[in-house]
mmCIF file of C-alpha atoms in Angstrom:
data_model
loop_
_atom_site.group_PDB
_atom_site.id
_atom_site.type_symbol
_atom_site.label_atom_id
_atom_site.label_comp_id
_atom_site.label_asym_id
_atom_site.label_seq_id
_atom_site.Cartn_x
_atom_site.Cartn_y
_atom_site.Cartn_z
ATOM 1 C CA UNK A 1211 14.805 10.794 16.851
ATOM 2 C CA UNK A 1212 17.654 11.895 14.845
ATOM 3 C CA UNK A 1213 19.688 8.937 15.673
ATOM 4 C CA UNK A 1214 16.963 6.473 14.575
ATOM 5 C CA UNK A 1215 16.351 8.397 11.525
ATOM 6 C CA UNK A 1216 19.951 7.527 10.510
ATOM 7 C CA UNK A 1217 19.257 4.114 11.385
ATOM 8 C CA UNK A 1218 16.599 3.826 8.843
ATOM 9 C CA UNK A 1219 18.569 2.337 5.888
ATOM 10 C CA UNK A 1220 20.193 -0.378 8.064
ATOM 11 C CA UNK A 1221 17.209 -1.442 9.586
ATOM 12 C CA UNK A 1222 15.672 -1.666 5.903
ATOM 13 C CA UNK A 1223 18.485 -3.932 4.674
ATOM 14 C CA UNK A 1224 18.349 -5.884 8.023
ATOM 15 C CA UNK A 1225 14.545 -6.290 7.526
ATOM 16 C CA UNK A 1226 14.436 -7.537 4.116
ATOM 17 C CA UNK A 1227 17.302 -10.147 4.762
ATOM 18 C CA UNK A 1228 15.807 -11.230 7.772
ATOM 19 C CA UNK A 1229 11.873 -11.270 7.100
ATOM 20 C CA UNK A 1230 11.777 -11.361 3.379
ATOM 21 C CA UNK A 1231 11.116 -15.012 3.384
ATOM 22 C CA UNK A 1232 8.486 -14.426 5.525
ATOM 23 C CA UNK A 1233 6.863 -11.532 3.827
ATOM 24 C CA UNK A 1234 6.631 -14.012 0.639
ATOM 25 C CA UNK A 1235 5.020 -16.472 2.875
ATOM 26 C CA UNK A 1236 2.529 -14.287 3.953
ATOM 27 C CA UNK A 1237 1.771 -13.013 0.332
ATOM 28 C CA UNK A 1238 1.389 -16.599 -1.097
ATOM 29 C CA UNK A 1239 -1.212 -17.152 1.976
ATOM 30 C CA UNK A 1240 -3.034 -14.046 0.770
ATOM 31 C CA UNK A 1241 -3.255 -15.015 -2.982
ATOM 32 C CA UNK A 1242 -4.652 -18.485 -1.788
ATOM 33 C CA UNK A 1243 -7.149 -17.195 0.668
ATOM 34 C CA UNK A 1244 -8.477 -14.764 -2.130
ATOM 35 C CA UNK A 1245 -10.545 -11.942 0.595
ATOM 36 C CA UNK A 1246 -13.311 -10.213 -0.871
ATOM 37 C CA UNK A 1247 -12.546 -7.240 1.586
ATOM 38 C CA UNK A 1248 -10.042 -6.112 3.659
ATOM 39 C CA UNK A 1249 -10.476 -4.400 7.375
ATOM 40 C CA UNK A 1250 -7.454 -2.293 8.743
ATOM 41 C CA UNK A 1251 -6.983 -1.705 12.686
ATOM 42 C CA UNK A 1252 -4.682 0.542 13.385
ATOM 43 C CA UNK A 1253 -4.188 4.617 15.087
ATOM 44 C CA UNK A 1254 -1.661 7.253 14.578
ATOM 45 C CA UNK A 1255 1.351 6.527 12.142
ATOM 46 C CA UNK A 1256 0.197 2.775 11.923
ATOM 47 C CA UNK A 1257 -3.222 4.266 10.501
ATOM 48 C CA UNK A 1258 -1.359 6.307 7.916
ATOM 49 C CA UNK A 1259 0.755 3.022 7.111
ATOM 50 C CA UNK A 1260 -2.847 1.262 6.648
ATOM 51 C CA UNK A 1261 -3.523 3.959 4.378
ATOM 52 C CA UNK A 1262 -0.947 2.956 2.186
ATOM 53 C CA UNK A 1263 -1.921 -0.636 2.365
ATOM 54 C CA UNK A 1264 -5.187 0.175 1.219
ATOM 55 C CA UNK A 1265 -3.710 2.110 -1.729
ATOM 56 C CA UNK A 1266 -1.613 -0.721 -2.702
ATOM 57 C CA UNK A 1267 -4.194 -3.356 -2.371
ATOM 58 C CA UNK A 1268 -7.022 -1.263 -4.199
ATOM 59 C CA UNK A 1269 -4.778 -0.161 -7.068
ATOM 60 C CA UNK A 1270 -3.280 -3.450 -7.554
ATOM 61 C CA UNK A 1271 -6.004 -6.035 -6.807
ATOM 62 C CA UNK A 1272 -9.098 -4.459 -6.810
ATOM 63 C CA UNK A 1273 -9.749 -5.460 -3.225
ATOM 64 C CA UNK A 1274 -11.825 -2.858 -1.146
ATOM 65 C CA UNK A 1275 -9.870 -1.990 2.037
ATOM 66 C CA UNK A 1276 -11.978 -0.206 4.873
ATOM 67 C CA UNK A 1277 -10.469 1.320 8.053
ATOM 68 C CA UNK A 1278 -12.654 0.533 10.616
ATOM 69 C CA UNK A 1279 -12.715 2.421 14.144
ATOM 70 C CA UNK A 1280 -11.424 0.336 17.020
ATOM 71 C CA UNK A 1281 -14.211 1.867 19.567
ATOM 72 C CA UNK A 1282 -16.402 -0.342 17.599
ATOM 73 C CA UNK A 1283 -15.729 -3.095 19.544
ATOM 74 C CA UNK A 1284 -14.172 -1.685 22.921
ATOM 75 C CA UNK A 1285 -16.833 1.063 23.546
ATOM 76 C CA UNK A 1286 -19.705 0.062 21.241
ATOM 77 C CA UNK A 1287 -19.385 -3.414 21.753
ATOM 78 C CA UNK A 1288 -20.163 -4.420 18.267
ATOM 79 C CA UNK A 1289 -18.982 -6.895 15.557
ATOM 80 C CA UNK A 1290 -18.865 -6.839 11.657
ATOM 81 C CA UNK A 1291 -19.696 -9.771 9.283
ATOM 82 C CA UNK A 1292 -16.305 -10.556 7.848
ATOM 83 C CA UNK A 1293 -16.714 -13.662 5.952
ATOM 84 C CA UNK A 1294 -13.785 -14.187 3.213
ATOM 85 C CA UNK A 1295 -12.231 -10.935 4.705
ATOM 86 C CA UNK A 1296 -8.744 -10.310 6.055
ATOM 87 C CA UNK A 1297 -8.404 -8.105 9.446
ATOM 88 C CA UNK A 1298 -4.994 -6.652 9.143
ATOM 89 C CA UNK A 1299 -3.814 -4.515 12.412
ATOM 90 C CA UNK A 1300 -0.729 -2.308 12.629
ATOM 91 C CA UNK A 1301 0.797 -1.319 15.949
ATOM 92 C CA UNK A 1302 4.136 -0.341 17.206
ATOM 93 C CA UNK A 1303 3.547 -1.547 20.533
ATOM 94 C CA UNK A 1304 0.822 -4.127 19.915
ATOM 95 C CA UNK A 1305 -0.703 -3.320 23.093
ATOM 96 C CA UNK A 1306 -3.413 -0.894 22.919
ATOM 97 C CA UNK A 1307 -6.930 -2.607 24.139
ATOM 98 C CA UNK A 1308 -9.082 -1.035 21.300
ATOM 99 C CA UNK A 1309 -6.981 -2.083 18.616
ATOM 100 C CA UNK A 1310 -6.747 -5.854 20.341
ATOM 101 C CA UNK A 1311 -10.558 -5.642 20.791
ATOM 102 C CA UNK A 1312 -11.544 -5.103 17.488
ATOM 103 C CA UNK A 1313 -8.863 -7.446 15.877
ATOM 104 C CA UNK A 1314 -10.082 -10.303 18.254
ATOM 105 C CA UNK A 1315 -13.576 -9.349 17.121
ATOM 106 C CA UNK A 1316 -12.526 -9.493 13.339
ATOM 107 C CA UNK A 1317 -11.216 -12.709 13.577
ATOM 108 C CA UNK A 1318 -13.897 -14.070 15.821
ATOM 109 C CA UNK A 1319 -16.195 -13.174 13.173
ATOM 110 C CA UNK A 1320 -14.334 -15.474 10.439
ATOM 111 C CA UNK A 1321 -11.621 -12.728 9.307
ATOM 112 C CA UNK A 1322 -8.173 -14.182 8.741
ATOM 113 C CA UNK A 1323 -6.025 -11.924 11.287
ATOM 114 C CA UNK A 1324 -2.795 -10.254 10.097
ATOM 115 C CA UNK A 1325 -0.757 -8.286 12.902
ATOM 116 C CA UNK A 1326 1.897 -6.275 11.733
ATOM 117 C CA UNK A 1327 4.301 -5.570 14.594
ATOM 118 C CA UNK A 1328 7.521 -4.601 15.923
ATOM 119 C CA UNK A 1329 7.220 -7.626 18.175
ATOM 120 C CA UNK A 1330 5.848 -10.752 17.248
ATOM 121 C CA UNK A 1331 5.552 -11.506 21.183
ATOM 122 C CA UNK A 1332 3.441 -8.381 21.678
ATOM 123 C CA UNK A 1333 -0.204 -8.957 22.714
ATOM 124 C CA UNK A 1334 -1.183 -8.059 19.472
ATOM 125 C CA UNK A 1335 0.963 -10.260 17.463
ATOM 126 C CA UNK A 1336 -0.047 -13.491 19.722
ATOM 127 C CA UNK A 1337 -3.698 -12.377 19.040
ATOM 128 C CA UNK A 1338 -3.444 -13.113 15.162
ATOM 129 C CA UNK A 1339 -3.638 -15.922 12.491
ATOM 130 C CA UNK A 1340 -0.386 -14.204 10.906
ATOM 131 C CA UNK A 1341 2.130 -12.399 13.313
ATOM 132 C CA UNK A 1342 4.475 -10.231 10.815
ATOM 133 C CA UNK A 1343 7.433 -8.618 12.343
ATOM 134 C CA UNK A 1344 8.679 -5.316 11.044
ATOM 135 C CA UNK A 1345 12.353 -5.728 12.352
ATOM 136 C CA UNK A 1346 12.533 -2.062 13.454
ATOM 137 C CA UNK A 1347 13.097 -2.797 17.393
ATOM 138 C CA UNK A 1348 13.869 -1.019 19.451
ATOM 139 C CA UNK A 1349 12.511 2.245 18.854
ATOM 140 C CA UNK A 1350 13.090 4.591 21.582
ATOM 141 C CA UNK A 1351 11.950 7.984 20.363
ATOM 142 C CA UNK A 1352 8.499 9.174 20.744
ATOM 143 C CA UNK A 1353 7.813 10.359 17.108
ATOM 144 C CA UNK A 1354 7.675 6.828 15.212
ATOM 145 C CA UNK A 1355 10.387 6.773 12.311
ATOM 146 C CA UNK A 1356 12.142 3.233 11.878
ATOM 147 C CA UNK A 1357 8.752 1.336 12.334
ATOM 148 C CA UNK A 1358 6.872 3.230 10.308
ATOM 149 C CA UNK A 1359 8.807 3.032 7.158
ATOM 150 C CA UNK A 1360 9.492 -0.876 8.123
ATOM 151 C CA UNK A 1361 5.983 -1.082 7.898
ATOM 152 C CA UNK A 1362 5.755 0.181 4.683
ATOM 153 C CA UNK A 1363 8.531 -2.021 3.498
ATOM 154 C CA UNK A 1364 6.670 -5.011 4.781
ATOM 155 C CA UNK A 1365 3.586 -4.192 3.178
ATOM 156 C CA UNK A 1366 5.374 -3.658 -0.291
ATOM 157 C CA UNK A 1367 7.186 -6.898 0.141
ATOM 158 C CA UNK A 1368 3.985 -8.897 0.959
ATOM 159 C CA UNK A 1369 2.102 -7.010 -1.894
ATOM 160 C CA UNK A 1370 4.942 -8.094 -4.237
ATOM 161 C CA UNK A 1371 4.522 -12.036 -3.723
ATOM 162 C CA UNK A 1372 0.567 -11.474 -3.697
ATOM 163 C CA UNK A 1373 0.435 -9.835 -6.951
ATOM 164 C CA UNK A 1374 3.272 -11.682 -8.236
ATOM 165 C CA UNK A 1375 5.439 -8.506 -8.893
ATOM 166 C CA UNK A 1376 8.871 -9.795 -8.004
ATOM 167 C CA UNK A 1377 10.294 -6.864 -9.699
ATOM 168 C CA UNK A 1378 8.862 -4.869 -6.577
ATOM 169 C CA UNK A 1379 10.391 -6.605 -4.402
ATOM 170 C CA UNK A 1380 13.811 -6.538 -5.768
ATOM 171 C CA UNK A 1381 13.366 -2.850 -5.723
ATOM 172 C CA UNK A 1382 13.167 -2.762 -2.107
ATOM 173 C CA UNK A 1383 17.017 -3.655 -1.927
ATOM 174 C CA UNK A 1384 17.817 -0.481 -3.281
ATOM 175 C CA UNK A 1385 15.821 1.352 -0.875
ATOM 176 C CA UNK A 1386 18.551 1.942 1.824
ATOM 177 C CA UNK A 1387 21.063 3.435 -0.352
ATOM 178 C CA UNK A 1388 18.194 5.853 -2.165
ATOM 179 C CA UNK A 1389 16.984 6.796 1.406
ATOM 180 C CA UNK A 1390 21.187 7.396 2.127
ATOM 181 C CA UNK A 1391 21.160 9.667 -0.722
ATOM 182 C CA UNK A 1392 18.025 11.370 0.128
ATOM 183 C CA UNK A 1393 19.263 12.494 3.457
ATOM 184 C CA UNK A 1394 21.922 14.906 1.264
ATOM 185 C CA UNK A 1395 19.393 16.498 -0.503
ATOM 186 C CA UNK A 1396 19.188 20.309 0.281
ATOM 187 C CA UNK A 1397 15.469 20.754 1.994
ATOM 188 C CA UNK A 1398 16.677 24.074 3.714
ATOM 189 C CA UNK A 1399 14.010 26.446 1.885
ATOM 190 C CA UNK A 1400 11.124 24.232 3.371
ATOM 191 C CA UNK A 1401 12.975 24.253 6.781
ATOM 192 C CA UNK A 1402 13.037 28.024 6.916
ATOM 193 C CA UNK A 1403 9.544 28.269 5.919
ATOM 194 C CA UNK A 1404 8.345 25.712 8.430
ATOM 195 C CA UNK A 1405 10.388 27.176 11.074
ATOM 196 C CA UNK A 1406 8.587 30.508 10.773
ATOM 197 C CA UNK A 1407 4.579 29.138 10.085
ATOM 198 C CA UNK A 1408 2.144 28.520 12.825
ATOM 199 C CA UNK A 1409 0.111 26.276 10.215
ATOM 200 C CA UNK A 1410 0.979 24.124 6.837
ATOM 201 C CA UNK A 1411 -0.856 21.967 4.514
ATOM 202 C CA UNK A 1412 0.645 18.836 3.552
ATOM 203 C CA UNK A 1413 -1.010 17.243 -0.141
ATOM 204 C CA UNK A 1414 -0.525 14.061 -1.790
ATOM 205 C CA UNK A 1415 -2.101 11.794 -4.395
ATOM 206 C CA UNK A 1416 -1.775 8.214 -5.144
ATOM 207 C CA UNK A 1417 0.976 6.852 -3.362
ATOM 208 C CA UNK A 1418 1.787 10.547 -2.001
ATOM 209 C CA UNK A 1419 -1.596 10.615 0.112
ATOM 210 C CA UNK A 1420 -0.605 8.373 2.973
ATOM 211 C CA UNK A 1421 2.910 9.966 3.423
ATOM 212 C CA UNK A 1422 1.297 13.450 3.267
ATOM 213 C CA UNK A 1423 -0.859 12.178 6.312
ATOM 214 C CA UNK A 1424 2.108 10.767 8.445
ATOM 215 C CA UNK A 1425 3.997 13.929 7.521
ATOM 216 C CA UNK A 1426 1.313 16.108 8.970
ATOM 217 C CA UNK A 1427 1.347 14.504 11.816
ATOM 218 C CA UNK A 1428 4.929 14.416 12.427
ATOM 219 C CA UNK A 1429 5.105 18.218 12.085
ATOM 220 C CA UNK A 1430 2.162 18.273 14.500
ATOM 221 C CA UNK A 1431 4.056 16.100 17.361
ATOM 222 C CA UNK A 1432 7.609 17.557 16.590
ATOM 223 C CA UNK A 1433 7.138 20.952 15.898
ATOM 224 C CA UNK A 1434 4.034 21.868 17.423
ATOM 225 C CA UNK A 1435 2.704 23.077 13.524
ATOM 226 C CA UNK A 1436 -0.799 22.680 12.778
ATOM 227 C CA UNK A 1437 -0.316 20.625 9.720
ATOM 228 C CA UNK A 1438 -3.340 19.113 7.896
ATOM 229 C CA UNK A 1439 -3.026 16.499 5.245
ATOM 230 C CA UNK A 1440 -5.485 16.453 2.485
ATOM 231 C CA UNK A 1441 -5.850 14.385 -1.057
ATOM 232 C CA UNK A 1442 -4.591 16.800 -3.692
ATOM 233 C CA UNK A 1443 -8.152 16.280 -5.224
ATOM 234 C CA UNK A 1444 -10.182 16.316 -1.862
ATOM 235 C CA UNK A 1445 -8.323 19.987 -0.938
ATOM 236 C CA UNK A 1446 -10.565 21.636 -3.874
ATOM 237 C CA UNK A 1447 -13.994 20.388 -2.472
ATOM 238 C CA UNK A 1448 -13.602 22.950 0.473
ATOM 239 C CA UNK A 1449 -10.083 23.074 2.439
ATOM 240 C CA UNK A 1450 -8.255 25.204 -0.733
ATOM 241 C CA UNK A 1451 -9.959 28.028 0.985
ATOM 242 C CA UNK A 1452 -7.237 27.540 3.621
ATOM 243 C CA UNK A 1453 -4.466 28.177 1.081
ATOM 244 C CA UNK A 1454 -3.000 31.380 1.567
ATOM 245 C CA UNK A 1455 0.433 33.008 1.246
ATOM 246 C CA UNK A 1456 1.349 32.567 4.727
ATOM 247 C CA UNK A 1457 0.585 29.034 5.028
ATOM 248 C CA UNK A 1458 3.354 26.871 3.557
ATOM 249 C CA UNK A 1459 2.023 23.834 1.240
ATOM 250 C CA UNK A 1460 4.182 20.928 0.893
ATOM 251 C CA UNK A 1461 3.343 18.284 -1.957
ATOM 252 C CA UNK A 1462 4.436 14.646 -2.112
ATOM 253 C CA UNK A 1463 4.715 13.537 -5.762
ATOM 254 C CA UNK A 1464 5.692 10.193 -6.522
ATOM 255 C CA UNK A 1465 6.056 9.095 -10.227
ATOM 256 C CA UNK A 1466 2.522 6.990 -10.309
ATOM 257 C CA UNK A 1467 -0.412 7.376 -12.424
ATOM 258 C CA UNK A 1468 -1.675 10.709 -9.973
ATOM 259 C CA UNK A 1469 1.204 12.771 -10.591
ATOM 260 C CA UNK A 1470 -0.212 14.522 -13.217
ATOM 261 C CA UNK A 1471 -3.331 15.705 -11.110
ATOM 262 C CA UNK A 1472 -0.897 16.306 -7.946
ATOM 263 C CA UNK A 1473 1.468 18.634 -10.120
ATOM 264 C CA UNK A 1474 -1.626 20.496 -11.690
ATOM 265 C CA UNK A 1475 -3.056 21.064 -7.775
ATOM 266 C CA UNK A 1476 0.330 22.575 -6.723
ATOM 267 C CA UNK A 1477 0.326 25.123 -9.996
ATOM 268 C CA UNK A 1478 -3.594 26.082 -8.554
ATOM 269 C CA UNK A 1479 -2.094 26.481 -4.997
ATOM 270 C CA UNK A 1480 0.495 28.693 -6.460
ATOM 271 C CA UNK A 1481 -1.841 30.844 -8.495
ATOM 272 C CA UNK A 1482 -3.602 31.382 -4.767
ATOM 273 C CA UNK A 1483 -0.313 32.885 -3.567
ATOM 274 C CA UNK A 1484 0.885 30.124 -1.355
ATOM 275 C CA UNK A 1485 4.562 28.972 -1.531
ATOM 276 C CA UNK A 1486 4.401 25.470 -2.349
ATOM 277 C CA UNK A 1487 7.192 23.023 -2.079
ATOM 278 C CA UNK A 1488 7.074 19.971 -4.316
ATOM 279 C CA UNK A 1489 9.139 16.295 -2.803
ATOM 280 C CA UNK A 1490 9.546 15.074 -6.264
ATOM 281 C CA UNK A 1491 12.560 13.569 -8.095
ATOM 282 C CA UNK A 1492 11.659 15.611 -11.066
ATOM 283 C CA UNK A 1493 13.224 18.874 -10.447
ATOM 284 C CA UNK A 1494 10.991 21.939 -10.792
ATOM 285 C CA UNK A 1495 10.214 25.232 -9.258
ATOM 286 C CA UNK A 1496 10.607 24.938 -5.496
ATOM 287 C CA UNK A 1497 11.287 21.308 -5.589
ATOM 288 C CA UNK A 1498 12.410 19.348 -2.813
ATOM 289 C CA UNK A 1499 14.659 17.263 -4.813
ATOM 290 C CA UNK A 1500 14.668 13.542 -4.384
ATOM 291 C CA UNK A 1501 17.164 10.848 -6.118
ATOM 292 C CA UNK A 1502 15.553 8.708 -9.107
ATOM 293 C CA UNK A 1503 13.601 5.591 -7.873
ATOM 294 C CA UNK A 1504 12.914 2.315 -9.643
ATOM 295 C CA UNK A 1505 9.349 3.029 -9.179
ATOM 296 C CA UNK A 1506 6.705 5.097 -7.192
ATOM 297 C CA UNK A 1507 6.601 2.704 -4.115
ATOM 298 C CA UNK A 1508 9.976 3.096 -2.808
ATOM 299 C CA UNK A 1509 10.233 6.840 -4.093
ATOM 300 C CA UNK A 1510 7.137 7.188 -1.476
ATOM 301 C CA UNK A 1511 9.038 5.135 1.195
ATOM 302 C CA UNK A 1512 12.149 7.392 0.689
ATOM 303 C CA UNK A 1513 10.160 10.405 1.033
ATOM 304 C CA UNK A 1514 8.996 10.229 4.291
ATOM 305 C CA UNK A 1515 12.169 9.215 5.460
ATOM 306 C CA UNK A 1516 13.796 12.120 4.333
ATOM 307 C CA UNK A 1517 10.827 13.955 5.414
ATOM 308 C CA UNK A 1518 11.553 12.435 8.912
ATOM 309 C CA UNK A 1519 14.830 14.567 8.977
ATOM 310 C CA UNK A 1520 13.376 17.740 8.053
ATOM 311 C CA UNK A 1521 10.814 17.284 10.964
ATOM 312 C CA UNK A 1522 13.351 16.914 13.071
ATOM 313 C CA UNK A 1523 15.531 19.741 12.140
ATOM 314 C CA UNK A 1524 12.393 22.000 12.028
ATOM 315 C CA UNK A 1525 11.883 21.249 15.757
ATOM 316 C CA UNK A 1526 15.356 22.472 16.652
ATOM 317 C CA UNK A 1527 14.756 26.063 14.935
ATOM 318 C CA UNK A 1528 11.619 25.790 16.523
ATOM 319 C CA UNK A 1529 12.841 25.523 19.850
ATOM 320 C CA UNK A 1530 11.040 22.082 20.565
ATOM 321 C CA UNK A 1531 12.696 19.361 22.286
ATOM 322 C CA UNK A 1532 11.556 16.480 19.799
ATOM 323 C CA UNK A 1533 12.694 13.677 22.145
ATOM 324 C CA UNK A 1534 9.942 14.818 24.851
ATOM 325 C CA UNK A 1535 6.993 16.488 23.120
ATOM 326 C CA UNK A 1536 4.466 17.659 25.434
ATOM 327 C CA UNK A 1537 1.444 15.372 26.096
ATOM 328 C CA UNK A 1538 2.834 12.205 24.478
ATOM 329 C CA UNK A 1539 3.615 8.936 25.553
ATOM 330 C CA UNK A 1540 5.528 6.428 23.434
ATOM 331 C CA UNK A 1541 3.112 3.613 24.129
ATOM 332 C CA UNK A 1542 -0.405 4.917 23.703
ATOM 333 C CA UNK A 1543 -2.962 2.662 25.242
ATOM 334 C CA UNK A 1544 -6.525 3.722 24.173
ATOM 335 C CA UNK A 1545 -9.780 1.848 25.568
#
């Protein structure tokens, strides 16, 4: 895992050079298709990437995006009505039965199907109108790192063309250096806190919420920390009762429109006695610093890359073999 985290900047640079024109082609096709709705098909880290896609599409295009449980097709044998829809599947391996079943059903129901995959030759890649390679292959460590980051890069690149925001595509070229610089940032205070805790709350809002979901998943699988992710707005609708001095709170705050509300939530959590660590390029109390970024999208992507390094080092402090976590397999095949 440690080696593959170090490879992330190089993967991003090669990905943009090798697949940049493909991503632009997909963006133009989506613009011409003008979908009324988008369905995402994913599990695990890939579902966190789908949440990032949802944020991007809904805030920039006003197209509603819904995550549909793959069991709809594989278990319940039901299908959806999907005229003028896009079915977007995301998977590392492209092998899971339920992901393929729902994606196939959506395609048969009339949706334009897109598969975001490590290998376009995988079953899921072949089972689509458009196969989009992310260029992270091979990824050998059980926890997904390169593939998640490259999925977000591909999503951002496609959206840049779909929306006509060429500056967003250009800003992705700055991402490899941004990630490299983030690795040198001192996050030792959070490492010490996570090494000693049994559970943690991971919060985010806007572009930070999908990142929080992925970070919580990584803490579970790499360090056996019972980490739960919540929206920094949703946490006050019940989960705030979990905020205690013994439970660290990590807040992802990219510099987007949601940052004001996220920072206010951090202050409220501190008032309840929690130790709050804010991941931000703006220095503040208990800040986990990030280098300045050209926009909130690349800032959010760099945040999760830096968090992976924190998760890996924390696992060592907790005595967990991060490359062989219990009960997990690299390729998860769910029916």
